[in-house]
CSV table of C-alpha atoms in Angstrom, one decimal:
chain,number,residue,atom,x,y,z
A,378,MET,CA,-1.4,57.9,4.4
A,379,ASP,CA,-4.2,60.5,4.1
A,380,VAL,CA,-5.7,59.8,0.6
A,381,ASN,CA,-8.9,61.3,-0.7
A,382,VAL,CA,-9.8,58.9,-3.5
A,383,GLN,CA,-13.1,60.7,-4.2
A,384,ASP,CA,-11.1,63.8,-5.0
A,385,LEU,CA,-8.8,61.9,-7.3
A,386,SER,CA,-11.7,60.4,-9.2
A,387,GLU,CA,-13.2,63.8,-9.9
A,388,ARG,CA,-10.1,65.3,-11.6
A,389,GLU,CA,-11.1,65.2,-15.2
A,390,GLY,CA,-8.5,63.6,-17.5
A,391,ALA,CA,-6.2,62.7,-14.6
A,392,ALA,CA,-4.3,59.4,-14.7
A,393,VAL,CA,-4.3,57.0,-11.7
A,394,PRO,CA,-1.4,57.8,-9.4
A,395,SER,CA,1.3,55.2,-9.5
A,396,GLN,CA,0.8,54.1,-5.9
A,397,PHE,CA,-2.6,52.6,-6.9
A,398,ILE,CA,-1.4,50.5,-9.8
A,399,CYS,CA,-1.5,46.8,-9.2
A,400,THR,CA,1.2,44.3,-10.2
A,401,MET,CA,1.1,42.9,-13.7
A,402,GLN,CA,0.3,39.5,-12.2
A,403,GLU,CA,-2.8,40.9,-10.5
A,404,GLN,CA,-3.9,42.9,-13.6
A,405,ALA,CA,-3.9,39.6,-15.6
A,406,THR,CA,-6.7,38.3,-13.4
A,407,PHE,CA,-9.0,41.3,-13.6
A,408,SER,CA,-12.5,40.8,-15.0
A,409,PRO,CA,-15.4,43.3,-15.4
A,410,HIS,CA,-17.3,44.5,-12.4
A,411,ASP,CA,-20.6,43.3,-13.8
A,412,ASP,CA,-19.5,39.9,-14.8
A,413,PHE,CA,-21.5,37.9,-12.3
A,414,CYS,CA,-21.6,34.2,-11.4
A,415,GLU,CA,-25.1,32.7,-11.2
A,416,GLN,CA,-23.8,29.7,-9.1
A,417,ILE,CA,-23.1,31.6,-5.9
A,418,PRO,CA,-26.0,30.5,-3.6
A,419,VAL,CA,-28.9,32.8,-2.7
A,420,ILE,CA,-30.8,31.2,0.2
A,421,ASP,CA,-34.3,32.1,1.4
A,422,LEU,CA,-34.2,32.0,5.2
A,423,ALA,CA,-38.0,31.9,5.3
A,424,GLY,CA,-37.3,28.2,4.9
A,425,LEU,CA,-36.2,28.0,8.5
A,426,SER,CA,-39.7,27.3,9.5
A,427,ASP,CA,-41.9,24.8,11.4
A,428,ASN,CA,-42.2,22.8,8.1
A,429,GLN,CA,-39.6,20.0,8.6
A,430,GLN,CA,-39.0,19.5,4.9
A,431,GLU,CA,-38.4,23.2,4.2
A,432,ASN,CA,-36.2,23.5,7.3
A,433,THR,CA,-34.1,20.6,6.3
A,434,ILE,CA,-33.6,21.9,2.7
A,435,THR,CA,-32.6,25.3,3.9
A,436,MET,CA,-30.1,24.0,6.5
A,437,ALA,CA,-28.6,21.8,3.8
A,438,SER,CA,-28.3,24.8,1.5
A,439,ILE,CA,-26.5,26.8,4.1
A,440,ALA,CA,-24.1,23.9,4.9
A,441,SER,CA,-23.3,23.3,1.2
A,442,ALA,CA,-22.7,27.0,0.6
A,443,SER,CA,-20.4,27.3,3.7
A,444,GLU,CA,-18.4,24.2,2.6
A,445,ASP,CA,-18.2,24.8,-1.2
A,446,TRP,CA,-18.2,28.6,-1.5
A,447,GLY,CA,-17.5,30.3,1.8
A,448,PHE,CA,-19.9,32.9,0.5
A,449,PHE,CA,-23.6,33.1,0.0
A,450,GLN,CA,-26.5,35.6,0.0
A,451,VAL,CA,-29.6,35.4,2.2
A,452,ILE,CA,-33.0,36.9,1.7
A,453,ASN,CA,-35.9,37.1,4.3
A,454,HIS,CA,-33.1,37.6,6.9
A,455,GLY,CA,-35.3,39.5,9.4
A,456,ILE,CA,-33.8,43.0,9.0
A,457,SER,CA,-36.5,45.3,7.6
A,458,LEU,CA,-36.2,46.7,4.1
A,459,ALA,CA,-36.8,50.2,5.5
A,460,LEU,CA,-33.8,49.9,7.8
A,461,VAL,CA,-31.6,48.4,5.0
A,462,GLU,CA,-32.5,51.3,2.6
A,463,SER,CA,-32.1,53.9,5.3
A,464,THR,CA,-28.7,52.6,6.2
A,465,GLN,CA,-27.5,52.6,2.6
A,466,LYS,CA,-29.0,56.0,1.9
A,467,LEU,CA,-27.4,57.7,4.9
A,468,ALA,CA,-24.0,56.1,4.2
A,469,LYS,CA,-24.1,57.4,0.7
A,470,GLU,CA,-25.1,60.9,1.9
A,471,PHE,CA,-22.2,60.9,4.3
A,472,PHE,CA,-19.7,60.3,1.5
A,473,ASN,CA,-21.4,63.0,-0.6
A,474,LEU,CA,-20.7,65.6,2.1
A,475,PRO,CA,-17.9,68.2,1.4
A,476,LEU,CA,-14.4,67.0,2.2
A,477,GLU,CA,-14.0,69.4,5.1
A,478,GLU,CA,-17.1,68.0,6.8
A,479,LYS,CA,-15.9,64.4,6.4
A,480,GLN,CA,-12.4,65.3,7.7
A,481,LYS,CA,-14.0,66.4,11.1
A,482,TYR,CA,-14.1,62.6,11.7
A,483,ALA,CA,-10.7,61.7,10.3
A,484,GLN,CA,-9.0,58.7,11.8
A,485,ASN,CA,-6.3,59.3,14.3
A,486,PRO,CA,-3.1,57.5,13.1
A,487,ASN,CA,-2.0,57.1,16.6
A,488,ASP,CA,-5.2,55.3,17.7
A,489,PRO,CA,-4.6,51.6,18.3
A,490,ILE,CA,-8.2,50.9,17.3
A,491,PRO,CA,-8.8,52.9,14.1
A,492,GLN,CA,-12.2,54.6,13.9
A,493,GLY,CA,-13.5,57.4,11.7
A,494,TYR,CA,-13.0,58.6,8.1
A,495,GLY,CA,-10.0,57.6,6.1
A,496,HIS,CA,-8.4,55.3,3.5
A,497,GLY,CA,-7.6,51.7,3.8
A,498,SER,CA,-4.2,50.4,2.5
A,499,ARG,CA,-3.4,46.8,1.9
A,500,MET,CA,-0.8,46.7,4.7
A,501,PRO,CA,1.3,49.0,6.8
A,502,GLU,CA,3.7,51.0,4.6
A,503,SER,CA,2.2,49.4,1.5
A,504,THR,CA,3.4,50.6,-1.8
A,505,ILE,CA,0.0,49.8,-3.4
A,506,LEU,CA,-3.1,51.5,-2.3
A,507,ASP,CA,-6.7,50.5,-2.9
A,508,TRP,CA,-9.3,52.7,-4.6
A,509,HIS,CA,-11.7,53.6,-1.8
A,510,ASN,CA,-12.4,55.7,1.2
A,511,LEU,CA,-14.1,54.4,4.3
A,512,PHE,CA,-15.6,55.2,7.6
A,513,LEU,CA,-15.0,52.7,10.5
A,514,HIS,CA,-16.8,52.6,13.8
A,515,TYR,CA,-17.5,50.1,16.6
A,516,PHE,CA,-20.7,48.7,18.2
A,517,LEU,CA,-19.0,46.2,20.6
A,518,PRO,CA,-17.5,46.0,23.1
A,519,LEU,CA,-19.2,49.0,24.7
A,520,SER,CA,-15.9,50.1,26.1
A,521,ILE,CA,-14.8,51.3,22.7
A,522,LYS,CA,-18.2,52.2,21.3
A,523,ASN,CA,-18.4,56.0,21.1
A,524,ILE,CA,-21.4,57.4,19.3
A,525,SER,CA,-20.3,60.9,20.1
A,526,THR,CA,-17.6,60.5,17.5
A,527,TRP,CA,-20.1,59.4,14.8
A,528,PRO,CA,-21.2,62.0,12.2
A,529,HIS,CA,-23.8,64.6,13.1
A,530,LYS,CA,-24.6,64.8,9.4
A,531,PRO,CA,-26.7,63.5,7.7
A,532,ALA,CA,-29.5,63.7,10.1
A,533,ALA,CA,-30.5,60.4,11.6
A,534,TYR,CA,-27.1,58.9,10.8
A,535,ARG,CA,-26.2,58.0,14.4
A,536,GLU,CA,-29.7,56.6,15.3
A,537,THR,CA,-30.0,54.5,12.1
A,538,MET,CA,-26.4,53.0,12.2
A,539,ASP,CA,-26.9,52.1,15.8
A,540,LYS,CA,-30.2,50.4,15.1
A,541,TYR,CA,-28.7,48.6,12.1
A,542,GLY,CA,-25.8,47.3,14.2
A,543,LYS,CA,-28.1,45.9,16.8
A,544,GLU,CA,-30.2,44.2,14.1
A,545,VAL,CA,-27.1,42.6,12.5
A,546,LEU,CA,-26.0,41.3,16.0
A,547,LYS,CA,-29.3,39.6,16.3
A,548,PHE,CA,-28.8,38.1,12.9
A,549,THR,CA,-25.3,36.8,13.6
A,550,ASP,CA,-26.5,35.3,16.8
A,551,LYS,CA,-29.0,33.3,14.7
A,552,MET,CA,-26.4,32.3,12.2
A,553,LEU,CA,-24.0,31.1,15.0
A,554,GLU,CA,-26.8,28.8,16.2
A,555,ILE,CA,-27.3,27.5,12.6
A,556,PHE,CA,-23.6,26.9,12.1
A,557,SER,CA,-23.4,25.1,15.5
A,558,ARG,CA,-26.3,22.8,14.5
A,559,LEU,CA,-24.7,22.1,11.1
A,560,LEU,CA,-21.5,21.0,12.7
A,561,GLY,CA,-23.3,18.6,15.0
A,562,LEU,CA,-22.6,20.8,18.1
A,563,GLN,CA,-24.9,22.2,20.8
A,564,PRO,CA,-26.8,25.2,19.5
A,565,ASN,CA,-25.0,27.7,21.8
A,566,TYR,CA,-21.6,26.1,21.2
A,567,LEU,CA,-20.1,28.7,18.9
A,568,LYS,CA,-21.5,31.8,20.7
A,569,GLU,CA,-20.0,30.5,23.9
A,570,GLU,CA,-16.7,29.5,22.2
A,571,PHE,CA,-16.2,32.9,20.7
A,572,GLY,CA,-17.0,34.8,23.9
A,573,ASP,CA,-18.2,38.3,24.2
A,574,PRO,CA,-17.8,39.5,20.6
A,575,MET,CA,-16.4,42.6,18.9
A,576,LEU,CA,-18.6,44.1,16.3
A,577,ASN,CA,-17.5,46.8,14.0
A,578,ILE,CA,-18.8,48.3,10.7
A,579,GLY,CA,-17.1,49.7,7.7
A,580,LEU,CA,-18.8,52.0,5.2
A,581,ILE,CA,-16.7,51.7,2.0
A,582,PHE,CA,-17.1,54.1,-0.9
A,583,TYR,CA,-15.5,53.1,-4.3
A,584,PRO,CA,-15.5,56.1,-6.7
A,585,PRO,CA,-15.4,55.6,-10.4
A,586,CYS,CA,-11.8,54.8,-11.6
A,587,PRO,CA,-10.4,56.2,-14.8
A,588,GLN,CA,-8.2,53.1,-15.3
A,589,PRO,CA,-10.0,50.1,-13.9
A,590,GLU,CA,-7.7,47.7,-15.7
A,591,LEU,CA,-4.9,48.8,-13.4
A,592,VAL,CA,-6.5,49.3,-10.0
A,593,LEU,CA,-8.4,47.3,-7.4
A,594,GLY,CA,-11.0,48.8,-5.1
A,595,LEU,CA,-10.0,46.3,-2.4
A,596,GLY,CA,-7.1,43.9,-2.5
A,597,ALA,CA,-7.6,40.1,-2.3
A,598,HIS,CA,-7.8,38.7,1.2
A,599,SER,CA,-9.8,36.4,3.5
A,600,ASP,CA,-11.4,37.9,6.6
A,601,PRO,CA,-9.7,37.1,10.0
A,602,ASN,CA,-12.9,37.1,12.0
A,603,ILE,CA,-15.9,34.8,12.5
A,604,MET,CA,-18.2,36.1,9.7
A,605,SER,CA,-18.9,39.3,7.8
A,606,VAL,CA,-22.3,40.6,6.8
A,607,LEU,CA,-22.4,42.8,3.7
A,608,LEU,CA,-24.9,45.2,2.2
A,609,GLN,CA,-23.9,45.9,-1.3
A,610,ASP,CA,-25.6,48.2,-3.8
A,611,GLU,CA,-26.7,47.5,-7.3
A,612,ILE,CA,-23.3,48.3,-9.0
A,613,GLY,CA,-21.4,45.1,-8.4
A,614,GLY,CA,-17.6,44.6,-8.2
A,615,LEU,CA,-17.2,42.1,-5.3
A,616,GLN,CA,-15.5,39.0,-6.5
A,617,VAL,CA,-14.8,35.7,-4.8
A,618,LYS,CA,-12.0,33.2,-5.7
A,619,LYS,CA,-13.4,29.8,-6.6
A,620,GLY,CA,-10.5,27.5,-7.4
A,621,ASN,CA,-8.2,29.6,-9.5
A,622,LYS,CA,-10.9,31.8,-11.0
A,623,TRP,CA,-12.4,35.1,-9.8
A,624,VAL,CA,-16.2,35.2,-10.0
A,625,GLY,CA,-18.5,38.2,-9.4
A,626,VAL,CA,-21.2,38.2,-6.6
A,627,ALA,CA,-24.4,39.5,-8.3
A,628,PRO,CA,-26.3,42.2,-6.4
A,629,VAL,CA,-29.6,40.9,-5.1
A,630,PRO,CA,-32.1,43.5,-3.8
A,631,ASN,CA,-32.4,43.5,0.0
A,632,ALA,CA,-30.1,40.6,0.4
A,633,LEU,CA,-27.2,40.2,2.9
A,634,VAL,CA,-24.0,38.7,1.6
A,635,ILE,CA,-22.4,36.4,4.2
A,636,ASN,CA,-18.8,35.3,4.1
A,637,ILE,CA,-17.2,32.8,6.4
A,638,GLY,CA,-14.2,34.2,8.4
A,639,ASP,CA,-11.0,32.4,9.2
A,640,GLN,CA,-12.1,31.6,12.8
A,641,LEU,CA,-15.1,29.7,11.6
A,642,GLN,CA,-12.9,27.7,9.3
A,643,VAL,CA,-10.6,26.9,12.2
A,644,VAL,CA,-13.3,25.9,14.7
A,645,SER,CA,-15.0,23.8,12.1
A,646,ASN,CA,-11.7,22.1,11.4
A,647,GLY,CA,-11.8,23.1,7.8
A,648,ARG,CA,-15.4,22.0,7.0
A,649,PHE,CA,-16.5,25.6,6.4
A,650,GLN,CA,-14.3,27.7,4.1
A,651,SER,CA,-13.0,31.2,4.5
A,652,VAL,CA,-12.1,32.3,1.0
A,653,GLU,CA,-10.3,35.1,-0.7
A,654,HIS,CA,-12.3,38.0,-2.1
A,655,ARG,CA,-11.7,41.4,-3.6
A,656,VAL,CA,-13.4,44.4,-5.3
A,657,VAL,CA,-12.7,45.5,-8.8
A,658,THR,CA,-13.3,49.1,-10.1
A,659,ASN,CA,-15.2,50.6,-13.0
A,660,THR,CA,-15.2,53.9,-15.0
A,661,SER,CA,-18.9,54.8,-14.8
A,662,ALA,CA,-20.5,54.3,-11.3
A,663,ALA,CA,-19.5,54.7,-7.7
A,664,ARG,CA,-20.1,51.6,-5.5
A,665,LEU,CA,-21.1,51.7,-1.8
A,666,SER,CA,-20.9,48.8,0.6
A,667,VAL,CA,-21.8,48.5,4.3
A,668,ILE,CA,-20.0,45.6,5.9
A,669,THR,CA,-20.3,44.5,9.5
A,670,PHE,CA,-17.6,42.3,11.0
A,671,LEU,CA,-18.2,39.9,13.9
A,672,HIS,CA,-15.0,39.0,15.8
A,673,PRO,CA,-14.3,36.7,18.7
A,674,ASN,CA,-13.3,38.1,22.0
A,675,ALA,CA,-9.7,39.2,21.8
A,676,ASP,CA,-8.6,37.0,24.7
A,677,VAL,CA,-10.2,33.7,23.4
A,678,MET,CA,-8.0,30.8,22.5
A,679,LEU,CA,-9.4,29.2,19.3
A,680,GLY,CA,-8.7,25.9,17.6
A,681,PRO,CA,-10.7,23.1,16.1
A,682,ALA,CA,-13.7,22.1,18.2
A,683,LEU,CA,-12.8,19.0,20.2
A,684,ASP,CA,-16.0,17.2,19.2
A,685,LEU,CA,-14.9,17.5,15.6
A,686,VAL,CA,-11.5,16.0,16.1
A,687,ASP,CA,-10.7,12.2,16.2
A,688,ALA,CA,-8.3,9.7,14.8
A,689,SER,CA,-9.8,10.1,11.3
A,690,HIS,CA,-10.1,13.9,11.6
A,691,PRO,CA,-7.0,15.2,13.2
A,692,PRO,CA,-6.8,19.0,14.0
A,693,LEU,CA,-5.9,21.0,10.9
A,694,TYR,CA,-5.0,24.2,12.8
A,695,PRO,CA,-3.2,25.1,16.0
A,696,THR,CA,-4.9,26.8,18.9
A,697,THR,CA,-4.2,30.5,18.8
A,698,LYS,CA,-5.3,33.5,20.9
A,699,TYR,CA,-7.5,35.7,18.6
A,700,SER,CA,-5.7,38.9,19.5
A,701,ASP,CA,-2.4,37.4,18.3
A,702,TYR,CA,-4.1,36.1,15.1
A,703,ARG,CA,-5.6,39.5,14.3
A,704,ARG,CA,-2.4,41.3,15.0
A,705,ASP,CA,-0.5,39.0,12.6
A,706,PHE,CA,-3.3,39.5,10.0
A,707,HIS,CA,-2.9,43.2,10.1
A,708,ARG,CA,0.9,43.0,9.8
A,709,LYS,CA,0.4,40.8,6.7
A,710,GLY,CA,-2.4,43.1,5.4
A,711,LEU,CA,-4.7,42.4,2.5
A,712,LYS,CA,-2.3,40.1,0.7
A,713,GLY,CA,-4.1,36.8,-0.1
A,714,LYS,CA,-5.2,34.2,2.4
């Protein structure tokens, strides 16, 4: 469905169309976009240093966050502030372009790998839509990376997004090594286990919503991949499910929000948690997020790491081909975990 949420949000006095209205059950769980939880970990990666005590404390913090929350933020992550700010600035400028310019890059509904400008619904043929527009494109594999389809405007968009994607890939390589060590595996275990990865990026724009008590910016779900790396702006709205409660992830300047994906939960045999998350809306301010998804190779068979399975720790998950898992995820859509 071709939906321009930005246009809907700018119609003064207009009510939210019925296809965006969530169920009464969902509405009962809504909380304000700026109601933040101070307990979600913020970890300084500068502690990964030659100082053994600092290194031990930092590694323990990452382990605890991955086990207890499935979400955490990192600062001093190695991606420059200038690149972070440029990426966010150019993404925002793209969404501020006239509609006819953005539609030059509209997604092809017949494309098996969606790329370009469009709207994300919760599931195929969903009767409930989410309050956002997005732009999707791919960095890896190179066979589907096509910079020529990326926007010409604003200037420097292609160059900056490509540079940002390469920096995120370096960062995720480092995190895979950290996760491997925390699981007691060889440092290169996870990188080899997941194979040649797929890396794609979503620029997601959430306009102000006239009735935020009825509408979600993004439906509740866990991510099917290895991990996701998020740049969020200062507005807030991202919420994580902790137990039976939804809690807000506070914006932290120049931080990356890391969330564990389903495949890391599987390979860790349940030690690391992939948790539900969502985005709520607000009446006053647009929100922009830049999220990069690291996926395993489509043909890889994934199950609990053999070194983590024994008589006391039986496998909690079956071994599944990732392309099959991702296909089933998209058939289910953004509908819980």
